[in-house]
GROMACS .gro file of C-alpha atoms in nm:
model
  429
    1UNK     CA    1   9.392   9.077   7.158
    2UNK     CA    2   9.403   9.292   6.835
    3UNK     CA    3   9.658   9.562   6.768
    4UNK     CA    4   9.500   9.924   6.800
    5UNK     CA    5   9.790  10.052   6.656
    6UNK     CA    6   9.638  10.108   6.329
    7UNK     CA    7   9.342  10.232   6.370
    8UNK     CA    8   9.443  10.502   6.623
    9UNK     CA    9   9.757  10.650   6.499
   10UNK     CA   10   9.505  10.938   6.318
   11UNK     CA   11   9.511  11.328   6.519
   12UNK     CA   12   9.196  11.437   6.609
   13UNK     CA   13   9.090  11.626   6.345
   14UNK     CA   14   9.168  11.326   6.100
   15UNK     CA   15   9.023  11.053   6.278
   16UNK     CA   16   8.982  10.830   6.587
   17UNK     CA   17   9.156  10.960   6.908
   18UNK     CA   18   9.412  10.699   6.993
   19UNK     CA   19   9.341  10.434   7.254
   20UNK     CA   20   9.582  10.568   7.474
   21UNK     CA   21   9.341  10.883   7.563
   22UNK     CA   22   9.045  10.725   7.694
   23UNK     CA   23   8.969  10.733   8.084
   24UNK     CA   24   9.053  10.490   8.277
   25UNK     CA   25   8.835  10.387   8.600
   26UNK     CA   26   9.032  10.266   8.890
   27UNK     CA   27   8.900   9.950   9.164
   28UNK     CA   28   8.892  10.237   9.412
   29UNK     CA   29   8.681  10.406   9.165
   30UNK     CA   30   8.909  10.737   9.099
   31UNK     CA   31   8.900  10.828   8.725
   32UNK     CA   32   9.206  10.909   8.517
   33UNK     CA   33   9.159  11.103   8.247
   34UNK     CA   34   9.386  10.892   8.031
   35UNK     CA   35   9.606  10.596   8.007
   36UNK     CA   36   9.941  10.801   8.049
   37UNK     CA   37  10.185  10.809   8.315
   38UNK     CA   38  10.431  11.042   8.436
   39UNK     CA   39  10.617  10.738   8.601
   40UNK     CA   40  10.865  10.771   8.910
   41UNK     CA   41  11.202  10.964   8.844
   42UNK     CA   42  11.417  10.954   9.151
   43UNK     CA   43  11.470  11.411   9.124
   44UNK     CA   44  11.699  11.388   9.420
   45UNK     CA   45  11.585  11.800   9.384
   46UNK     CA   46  11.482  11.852   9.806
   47UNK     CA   47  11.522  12.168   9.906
   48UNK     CA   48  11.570  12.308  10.244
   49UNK     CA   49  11.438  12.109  10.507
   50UNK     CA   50  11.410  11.817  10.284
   51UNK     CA   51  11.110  11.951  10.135
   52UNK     CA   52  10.955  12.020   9.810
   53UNK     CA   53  11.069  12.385   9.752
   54UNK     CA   54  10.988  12.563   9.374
   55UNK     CA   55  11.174  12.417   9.173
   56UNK     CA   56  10.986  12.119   9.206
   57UNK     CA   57  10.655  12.261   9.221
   58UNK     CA   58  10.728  12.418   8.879
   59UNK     CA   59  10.855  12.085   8.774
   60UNK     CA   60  10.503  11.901   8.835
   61UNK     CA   61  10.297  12.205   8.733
   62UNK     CA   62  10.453  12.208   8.360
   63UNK     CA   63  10.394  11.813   8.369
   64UNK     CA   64  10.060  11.846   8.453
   65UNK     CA   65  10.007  12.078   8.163
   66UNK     CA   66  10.164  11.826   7.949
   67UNK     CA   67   9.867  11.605   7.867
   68UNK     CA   68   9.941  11.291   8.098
   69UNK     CA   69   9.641  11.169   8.278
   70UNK     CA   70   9.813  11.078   8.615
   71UNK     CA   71  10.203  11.198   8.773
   72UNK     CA   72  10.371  10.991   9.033
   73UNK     CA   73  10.618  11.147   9.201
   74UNK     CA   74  11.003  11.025   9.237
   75UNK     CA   75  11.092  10.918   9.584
   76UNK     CA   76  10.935  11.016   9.882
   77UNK     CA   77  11.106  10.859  10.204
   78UNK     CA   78  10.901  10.744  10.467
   79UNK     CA   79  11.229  10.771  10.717
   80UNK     CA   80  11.445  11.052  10.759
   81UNK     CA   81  11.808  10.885  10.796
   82UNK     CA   82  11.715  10.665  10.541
   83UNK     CA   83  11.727  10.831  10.187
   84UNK     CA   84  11.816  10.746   9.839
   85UNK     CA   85  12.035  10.999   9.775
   86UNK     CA   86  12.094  11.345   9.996
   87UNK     CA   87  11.844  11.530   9.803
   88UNK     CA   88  11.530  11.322   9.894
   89UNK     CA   89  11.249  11.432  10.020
   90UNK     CA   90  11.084  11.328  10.341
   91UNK     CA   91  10.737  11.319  10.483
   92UNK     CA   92  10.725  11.180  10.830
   93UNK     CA   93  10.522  11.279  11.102
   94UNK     CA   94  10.734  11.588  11.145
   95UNK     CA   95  10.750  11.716  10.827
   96UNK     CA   96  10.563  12.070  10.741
   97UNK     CA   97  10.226  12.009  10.511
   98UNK     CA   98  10.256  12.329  10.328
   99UNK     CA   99  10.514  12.252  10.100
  100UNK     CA  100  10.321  11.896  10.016
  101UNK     CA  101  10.018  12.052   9.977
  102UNK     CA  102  10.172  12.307   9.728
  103UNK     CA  103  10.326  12.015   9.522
  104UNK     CA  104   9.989  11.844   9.521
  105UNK     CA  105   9.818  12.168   9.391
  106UNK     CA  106  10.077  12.206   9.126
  107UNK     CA  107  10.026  11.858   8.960
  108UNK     CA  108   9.647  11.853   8.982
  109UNK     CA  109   9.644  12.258   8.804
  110UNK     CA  110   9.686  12.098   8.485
  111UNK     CA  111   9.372  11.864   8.506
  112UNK     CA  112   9.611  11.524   8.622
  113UNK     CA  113   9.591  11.303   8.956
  114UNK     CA  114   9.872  11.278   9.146
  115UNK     CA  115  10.006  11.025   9.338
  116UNK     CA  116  10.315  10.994   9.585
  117UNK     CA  117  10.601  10.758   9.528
  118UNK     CA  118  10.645  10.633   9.900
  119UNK     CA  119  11.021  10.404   9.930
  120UNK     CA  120  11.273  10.291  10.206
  121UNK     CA  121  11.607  10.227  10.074
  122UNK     CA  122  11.721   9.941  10.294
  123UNK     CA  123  12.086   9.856  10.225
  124UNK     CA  124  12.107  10.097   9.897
  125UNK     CA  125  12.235  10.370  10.041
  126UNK     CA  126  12.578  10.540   9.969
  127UNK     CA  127  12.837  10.461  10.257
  128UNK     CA  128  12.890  10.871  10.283
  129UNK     CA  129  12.554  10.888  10.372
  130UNK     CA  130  12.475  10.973  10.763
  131UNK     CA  131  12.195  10.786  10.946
  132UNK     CA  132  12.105  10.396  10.856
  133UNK     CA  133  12.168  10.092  10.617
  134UNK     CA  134  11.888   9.822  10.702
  135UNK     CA  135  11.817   9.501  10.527
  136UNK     CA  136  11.634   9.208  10.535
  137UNK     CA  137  11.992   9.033  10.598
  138UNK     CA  138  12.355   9.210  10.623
  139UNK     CA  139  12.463   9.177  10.315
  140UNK     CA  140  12.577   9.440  10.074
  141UNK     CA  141  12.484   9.612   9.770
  142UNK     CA  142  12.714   9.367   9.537
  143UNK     CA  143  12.855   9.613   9.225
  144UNK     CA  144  13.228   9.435   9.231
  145UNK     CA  145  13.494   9.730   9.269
  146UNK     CA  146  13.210  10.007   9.324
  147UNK     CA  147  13.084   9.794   9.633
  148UNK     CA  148  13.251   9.987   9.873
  149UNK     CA  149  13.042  10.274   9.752
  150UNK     CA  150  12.745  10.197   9.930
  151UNK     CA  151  12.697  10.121  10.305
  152UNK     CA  152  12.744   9.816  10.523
  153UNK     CA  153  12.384   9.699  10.601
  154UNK     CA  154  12.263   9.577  10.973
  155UNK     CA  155  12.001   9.294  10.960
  156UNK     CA  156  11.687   9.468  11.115
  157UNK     CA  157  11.524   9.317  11.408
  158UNK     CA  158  11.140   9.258  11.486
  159UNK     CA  159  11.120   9.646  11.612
  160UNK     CA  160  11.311   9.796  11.304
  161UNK     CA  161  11.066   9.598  11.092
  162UNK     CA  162  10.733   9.732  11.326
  163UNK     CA  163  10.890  10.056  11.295
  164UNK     CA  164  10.908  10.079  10.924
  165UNK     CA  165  10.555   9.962  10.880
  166UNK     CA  166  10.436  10.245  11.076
  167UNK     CA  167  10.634  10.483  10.880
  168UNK     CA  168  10.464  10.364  10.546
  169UNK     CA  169  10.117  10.413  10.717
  170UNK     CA  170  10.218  10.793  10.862
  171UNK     CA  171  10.374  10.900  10.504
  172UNK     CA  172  10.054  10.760  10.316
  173UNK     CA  173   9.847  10.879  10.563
  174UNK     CA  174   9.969  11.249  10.517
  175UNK     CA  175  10.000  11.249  10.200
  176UNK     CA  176   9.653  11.282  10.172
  177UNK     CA  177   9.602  11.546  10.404
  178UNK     CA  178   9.803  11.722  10.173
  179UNK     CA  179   9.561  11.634   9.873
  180UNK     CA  180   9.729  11.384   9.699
  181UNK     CA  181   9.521  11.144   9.509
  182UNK     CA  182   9.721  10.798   9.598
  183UNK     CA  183  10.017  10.647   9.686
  184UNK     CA  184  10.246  10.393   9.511
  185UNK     CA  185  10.446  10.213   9.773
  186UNK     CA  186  10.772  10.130   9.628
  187UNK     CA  187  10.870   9.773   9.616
  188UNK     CA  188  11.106   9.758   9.285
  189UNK     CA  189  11.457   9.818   9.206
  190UNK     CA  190  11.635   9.711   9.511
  191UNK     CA  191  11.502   9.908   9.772
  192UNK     CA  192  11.407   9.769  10.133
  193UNK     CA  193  11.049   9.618  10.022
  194UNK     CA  194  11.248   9.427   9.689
  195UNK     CA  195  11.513   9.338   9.933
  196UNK     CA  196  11.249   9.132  10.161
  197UNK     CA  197  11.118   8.949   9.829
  198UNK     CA  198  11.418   8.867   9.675
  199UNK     CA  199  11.595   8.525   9.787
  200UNK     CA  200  11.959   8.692   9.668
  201UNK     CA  201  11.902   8.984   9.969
  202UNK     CA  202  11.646   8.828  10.181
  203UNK     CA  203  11.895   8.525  10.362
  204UNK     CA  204  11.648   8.559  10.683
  205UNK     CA  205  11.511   8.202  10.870
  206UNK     CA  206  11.236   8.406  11.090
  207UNK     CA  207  10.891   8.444  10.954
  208UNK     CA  208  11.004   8.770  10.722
  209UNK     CA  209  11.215   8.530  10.514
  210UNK     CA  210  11.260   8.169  10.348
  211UNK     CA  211  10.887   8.128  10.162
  212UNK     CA  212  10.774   8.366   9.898
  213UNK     CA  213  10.512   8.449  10.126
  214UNK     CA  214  10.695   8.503  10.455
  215UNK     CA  215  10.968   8.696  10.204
  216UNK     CA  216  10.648   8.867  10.048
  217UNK     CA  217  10.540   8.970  10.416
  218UNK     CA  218  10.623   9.312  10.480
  219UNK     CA  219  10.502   9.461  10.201
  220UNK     CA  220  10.150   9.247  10.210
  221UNK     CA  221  10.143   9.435  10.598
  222UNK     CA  222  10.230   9.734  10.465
  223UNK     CA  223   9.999   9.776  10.181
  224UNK     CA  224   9.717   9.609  10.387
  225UNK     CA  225   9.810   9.906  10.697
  226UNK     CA  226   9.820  10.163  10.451
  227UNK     CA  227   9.486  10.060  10.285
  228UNK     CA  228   9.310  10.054  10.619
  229UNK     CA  229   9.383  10.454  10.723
  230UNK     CA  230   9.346  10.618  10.387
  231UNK     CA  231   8.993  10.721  10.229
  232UNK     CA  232   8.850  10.434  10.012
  233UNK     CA  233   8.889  10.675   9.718
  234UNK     CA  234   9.265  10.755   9.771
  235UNK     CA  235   9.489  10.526   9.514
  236UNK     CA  236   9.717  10.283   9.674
  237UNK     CA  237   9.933  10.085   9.400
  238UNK     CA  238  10.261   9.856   9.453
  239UNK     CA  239  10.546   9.921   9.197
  240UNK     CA  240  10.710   9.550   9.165
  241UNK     CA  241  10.974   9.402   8.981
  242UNK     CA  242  10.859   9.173   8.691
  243UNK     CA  243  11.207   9.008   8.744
  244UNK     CA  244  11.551   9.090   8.928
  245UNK     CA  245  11.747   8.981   8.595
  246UNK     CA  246  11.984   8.798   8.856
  247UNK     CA  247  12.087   8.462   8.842
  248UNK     CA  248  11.822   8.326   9.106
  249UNK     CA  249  11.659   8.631   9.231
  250UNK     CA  250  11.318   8.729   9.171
  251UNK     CA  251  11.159   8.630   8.900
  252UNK     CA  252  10.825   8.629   8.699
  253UNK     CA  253  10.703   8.336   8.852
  254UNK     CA  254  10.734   8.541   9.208
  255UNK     CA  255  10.590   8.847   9.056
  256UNK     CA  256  10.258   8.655   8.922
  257UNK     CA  257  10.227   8.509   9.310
  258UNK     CA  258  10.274   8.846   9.474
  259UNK     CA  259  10.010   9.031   9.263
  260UNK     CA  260   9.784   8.709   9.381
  261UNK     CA  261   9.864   8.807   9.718
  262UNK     CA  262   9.801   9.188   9.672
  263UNK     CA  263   9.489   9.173   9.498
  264UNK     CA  264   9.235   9.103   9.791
  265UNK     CA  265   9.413   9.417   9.947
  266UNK     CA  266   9.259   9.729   9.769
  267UNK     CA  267   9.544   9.776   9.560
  268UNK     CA  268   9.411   9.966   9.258
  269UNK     CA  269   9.755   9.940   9.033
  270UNK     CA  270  10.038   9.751   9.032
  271UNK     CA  271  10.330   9.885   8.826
  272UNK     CA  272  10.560   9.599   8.681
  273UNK     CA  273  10.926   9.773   8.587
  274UNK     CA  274  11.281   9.559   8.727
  275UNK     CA  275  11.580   9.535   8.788
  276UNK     CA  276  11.802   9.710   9.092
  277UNK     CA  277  12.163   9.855   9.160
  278UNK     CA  278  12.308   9.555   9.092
  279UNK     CA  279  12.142   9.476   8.777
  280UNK     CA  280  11.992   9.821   8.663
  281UNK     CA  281  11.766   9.713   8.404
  282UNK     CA  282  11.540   9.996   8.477
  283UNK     CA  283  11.772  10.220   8.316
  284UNK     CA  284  11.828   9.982   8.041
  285UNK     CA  285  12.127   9.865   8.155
  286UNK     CA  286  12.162   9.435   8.254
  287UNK     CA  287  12.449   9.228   8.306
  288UNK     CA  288  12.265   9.024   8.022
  289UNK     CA  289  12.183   9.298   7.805
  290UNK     CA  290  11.839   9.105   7.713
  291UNK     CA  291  11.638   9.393   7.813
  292UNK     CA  292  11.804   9.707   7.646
  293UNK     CA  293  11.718   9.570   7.316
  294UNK     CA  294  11.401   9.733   7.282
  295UNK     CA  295  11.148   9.983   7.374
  296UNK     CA  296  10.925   9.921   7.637
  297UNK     CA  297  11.186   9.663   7.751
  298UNK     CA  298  10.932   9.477   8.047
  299UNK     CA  299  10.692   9.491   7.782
  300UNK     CA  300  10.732   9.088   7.719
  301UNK     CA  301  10.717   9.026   8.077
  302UNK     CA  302  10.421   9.246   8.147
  303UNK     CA  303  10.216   9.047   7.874
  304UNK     CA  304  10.321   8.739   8.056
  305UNK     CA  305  10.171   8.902   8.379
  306UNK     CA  306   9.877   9.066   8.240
  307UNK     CA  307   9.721   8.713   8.122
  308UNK     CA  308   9.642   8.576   8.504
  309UNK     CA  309   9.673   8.935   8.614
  310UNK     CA  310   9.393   8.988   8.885
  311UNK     CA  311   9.497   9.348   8.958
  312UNK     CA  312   9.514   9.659   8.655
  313UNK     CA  313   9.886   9.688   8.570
  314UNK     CA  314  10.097   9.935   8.423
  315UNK     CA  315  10.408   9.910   8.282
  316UNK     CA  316  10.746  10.142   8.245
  317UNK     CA  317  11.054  10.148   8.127
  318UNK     CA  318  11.235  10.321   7.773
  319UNK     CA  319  10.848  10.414   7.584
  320UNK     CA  320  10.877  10.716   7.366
  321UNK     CA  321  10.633  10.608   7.071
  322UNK     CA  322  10.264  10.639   7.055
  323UNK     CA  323  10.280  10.332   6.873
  324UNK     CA  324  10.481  10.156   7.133
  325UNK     CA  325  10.224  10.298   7.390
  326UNK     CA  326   9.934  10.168   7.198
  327UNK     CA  327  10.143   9.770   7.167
  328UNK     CA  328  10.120   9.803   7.553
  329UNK     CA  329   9.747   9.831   7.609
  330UNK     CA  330   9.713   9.596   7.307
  331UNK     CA  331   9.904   9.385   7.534
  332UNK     CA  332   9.639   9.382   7.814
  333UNK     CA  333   9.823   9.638   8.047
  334UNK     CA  334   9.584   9.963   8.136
  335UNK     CA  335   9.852  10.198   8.205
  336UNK     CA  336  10.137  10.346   8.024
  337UNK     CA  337  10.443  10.469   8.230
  338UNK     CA  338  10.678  10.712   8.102
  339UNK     CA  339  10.959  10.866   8.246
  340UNK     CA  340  11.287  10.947   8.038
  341UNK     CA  341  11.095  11.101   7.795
  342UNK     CA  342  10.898  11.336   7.949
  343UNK     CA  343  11.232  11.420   8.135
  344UNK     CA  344  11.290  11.527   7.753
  345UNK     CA  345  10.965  11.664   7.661
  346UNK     CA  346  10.722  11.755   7.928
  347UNK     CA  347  10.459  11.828   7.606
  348UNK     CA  348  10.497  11.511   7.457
  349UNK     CA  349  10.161  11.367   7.534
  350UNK     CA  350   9.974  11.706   7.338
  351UNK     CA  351  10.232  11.621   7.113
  352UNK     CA  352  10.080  11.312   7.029
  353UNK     CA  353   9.693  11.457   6.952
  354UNK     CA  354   9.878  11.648   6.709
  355UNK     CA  355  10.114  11.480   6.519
  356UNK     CA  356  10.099  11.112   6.660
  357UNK     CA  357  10.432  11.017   6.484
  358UNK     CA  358  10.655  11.262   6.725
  359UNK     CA  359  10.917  11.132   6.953
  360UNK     CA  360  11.198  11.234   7.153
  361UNK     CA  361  11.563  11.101   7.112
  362UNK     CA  362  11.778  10.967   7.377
  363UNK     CA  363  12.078  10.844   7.234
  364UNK     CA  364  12.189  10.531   7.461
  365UNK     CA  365  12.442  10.572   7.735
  366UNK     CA  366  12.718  10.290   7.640
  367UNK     CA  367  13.008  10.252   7.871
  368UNK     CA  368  13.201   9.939   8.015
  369UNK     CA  369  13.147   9.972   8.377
  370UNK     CA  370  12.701   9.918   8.371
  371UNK     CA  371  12.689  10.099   8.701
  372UNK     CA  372  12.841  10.373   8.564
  373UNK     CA  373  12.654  10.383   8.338
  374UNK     CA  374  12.343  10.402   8.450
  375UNK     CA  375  12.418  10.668   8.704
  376UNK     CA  376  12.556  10.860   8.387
  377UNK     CA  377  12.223  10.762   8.239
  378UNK     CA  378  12.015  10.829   8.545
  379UNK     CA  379  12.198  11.203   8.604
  380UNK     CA  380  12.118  11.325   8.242
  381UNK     CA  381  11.795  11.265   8.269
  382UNK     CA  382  11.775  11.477   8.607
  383UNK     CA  383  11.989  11.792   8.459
  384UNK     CA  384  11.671  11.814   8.227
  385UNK     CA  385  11.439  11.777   8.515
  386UNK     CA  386  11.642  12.058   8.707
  387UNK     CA  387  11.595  12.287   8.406
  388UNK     CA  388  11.248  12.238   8.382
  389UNK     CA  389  11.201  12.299   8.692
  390UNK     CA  390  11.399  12.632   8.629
  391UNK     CA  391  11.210  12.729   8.351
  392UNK     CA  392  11.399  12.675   8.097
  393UNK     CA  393  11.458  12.462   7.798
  394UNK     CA  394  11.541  12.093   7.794
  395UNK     CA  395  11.870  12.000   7.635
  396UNK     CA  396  11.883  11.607   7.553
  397UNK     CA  397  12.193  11.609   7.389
  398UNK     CA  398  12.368  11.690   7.730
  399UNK     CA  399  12.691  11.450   7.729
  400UNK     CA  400  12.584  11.187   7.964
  401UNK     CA  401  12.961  11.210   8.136
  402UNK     CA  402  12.912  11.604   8.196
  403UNK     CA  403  12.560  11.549   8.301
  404UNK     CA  404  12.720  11.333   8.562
  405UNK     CA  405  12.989  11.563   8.681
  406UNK     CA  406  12.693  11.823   8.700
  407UNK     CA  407  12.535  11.638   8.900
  408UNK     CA  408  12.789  11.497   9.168
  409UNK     CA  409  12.857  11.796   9.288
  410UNK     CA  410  12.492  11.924   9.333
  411UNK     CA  411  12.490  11.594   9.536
  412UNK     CA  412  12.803  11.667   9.710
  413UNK     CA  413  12.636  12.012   9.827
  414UNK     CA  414  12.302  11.816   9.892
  415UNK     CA  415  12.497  11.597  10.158
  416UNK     CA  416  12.654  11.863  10.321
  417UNK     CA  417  12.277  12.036  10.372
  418UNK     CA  418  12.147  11.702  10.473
  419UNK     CA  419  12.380  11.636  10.731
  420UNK     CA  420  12.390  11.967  10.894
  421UNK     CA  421  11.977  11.888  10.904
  422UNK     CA  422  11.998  11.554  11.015
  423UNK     CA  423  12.233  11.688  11.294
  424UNK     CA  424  11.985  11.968  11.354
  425UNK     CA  425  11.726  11.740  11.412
  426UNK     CA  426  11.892  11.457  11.612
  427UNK     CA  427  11.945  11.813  11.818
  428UNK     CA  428  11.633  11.905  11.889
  429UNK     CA  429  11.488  11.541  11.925
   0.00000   0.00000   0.00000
């Protein structure tokens, strides 16, 4: 296919509208009003309750002002002792609506969709964290001396597994009572859905492991249970890894076979990023280093993909050009995901009408220890989300070591909340 770079790089008053602004019709048959994405950021910014409180609701409502065409939200966990971080929030079946239907409102004000980011954890969860550590198989989170860092997983059993299904479906479900326009069920970056497809994680002989397809399993039920209770206009996509970037984990190969599977489903989107805690190429950081080198570092990959491709797919990961967003859809992927930038610049899609050649600088986190560094990565980009959501100015040239202090201890007082609410709970349960 033909660049469109070239003849869309022109503002609107100059000449064509880029590429990157025309609607996009979904299979479900939900219009976006363009091809840009607010893509997932894990906020970690709950507030009491482990609910959406104002700060995030101002968050979205800038972003939806902003001139992307759809928002997904970070995190949402389907299971309340099973969270990302202490500051995640959770919608299960006895979570208020109010505060979900007041974060839906706030990223639809500015004329965008809005879908919710629905994720387990499995084994990734910090080993100060209360409640549980499933996985496919008991094995742990492998970061070499930071290992101990994150919990001691249990192998779930048939019940666990039932269980978890039927949290996905009660999460989607709700989410659009609330009004929410989809769902993307999250089966990337090492959570418990990636877990189950990868053959590194996944050591199980039953019918949930072994095969791509019995590995591939749970998430085929899930998105196949969730499809069945929601509206056929609500959204349901799959985030996926295009590849684990470990030494045989999953790879592209799996990734083209999965998207086979998911495409008689109702799956309107799949969104192709990688990597997980181990090998965090989502943050640009690899044990390999063959992904940082670029932006739009899946891009390659996604191409790959997007040639047998039966499904729309989207892809994210390091885009803060309008050129770089027009090389995707020249690639053959619909969607554009962005997330570090508009961490930076909520605007920057206006931006773009205007003066197509803006940016935003990130200047790359470089330190030894690549799990370190992408937490240092990771927590800069959420002290700009926090002051968004406070109203005020963005400040991208936060040192990424501070940012991290900043954060840990906003984390630290996150896990003291959560516990006392977990306890709570437990309590009245």
């Amino acid at each position: 296919m033909p660049s469109i770079a070239s003849a869309s790089t022109h503002s609107a008053a100059s000449g064509p509208v880029s590429a990157v602004f025309e609607p996009f019709v979904l299979p479900s048959g939900s219009v976006l009003p363009n091809r840009l994405v607010k893509a997932a950021m894990e906020e970690n910014m709950a507030g009491p309750g482990q609910l959406p409180d104002e700060q995030l609701v101002r968050l979205y409502r800038r972003w939806s002002g902003g001139g992307v065409g759809l928002l997904i939200t970070g995190n949402v966990m389907v299971h309340a002792e099973a969270l990302t971080g202490p500051g995640g929030v959770v919608l299960d079946a006895a979570a208020p609506l109010e505060p979900f239907r007041e974060w839906a409102s706030a990223g639809r004000s500015g004329g965008a969709k809005i879908w919710m980011q629905i994720n387990h954890p499995g084994r990734q969860v910090l080993a100060d964290m209360p409640g549980v550590a499933w996985a496919p198989s008991a094995i742990r989170v492998d970061l070499g001396r930071n290992s101990k860092r994150f919990a001691e997983p249990t192998e779930m059993t048939e019940a666990q597994i039932a269980e978890t299904i039927e949290r996905f479906r009660v999460t989607a479900q709700r989410a659009e009572e609330a009004g929410f326009d989809g769902v993307e069920i999250h089966a990337a970056h090492g959570y418990l859905l990636s877990q189950f497809l990868s053959p590194l994680a996944n050591r199980r002989t039953d019918h949930w492991g072994g095969s791509l397809q019995n590995r591939a399993r749970l998430l085929v039920e899930i998105v196949r249970t969730v499809r069945a209770v929601v509206s056929p206009g609500f959204a349901v996509a799959v985030k996926l890894n295009s590849a684990d970037f470990q030494r045989g984990g999953f790879d592209a190969a799996d990734a083209a076979a999965v998207i086979g599977m998911l495409a008689p489903l109702g799956v309107d989107v799949v969104e192709l990023s990688g990597g997980s805690y181990e090998a965090p190429a989502m943050t640009g950081q690899t044990r390999a280093d063959r992904s940082a080198a670029r932006e739009a570092y899946f891009l390659s990959l996604a191409e790959e993909l997007a040639t047998s491709s039966p499904l729309p797919l989207m892809v994210t990961g390091g885009i803060v050009r309008l050129p770089v967003a027009e090389e995707v859809l020249a690639g053959g992927i619909e969607l554009i995901g962005m997330g570090s930038a508009l961490g930076v610049d909520p605007d920057l899609p206006n931006t773009w009408r205007r003066e197509p050649g803006a940016r935003v600088t990130l200047a790359p986190v470089v330190m030894k220890d690549k799990a370190v560094a992408s937490a240092a990565s990771m927590a800069r980009v959420r002290q700009q989300l926090r002051r968004i959501g406070a109203g005020r100015r963005t400040n991208p040239g936060m040192s990424p070591r501070i940012a991290l202090v900043k954060e840990t201890v906003l984390q630290q007082r996150a896990l003291r909340r959560y516990r006392r609410w977990l306890a709570d709970r437990s309590d009245i349960g």
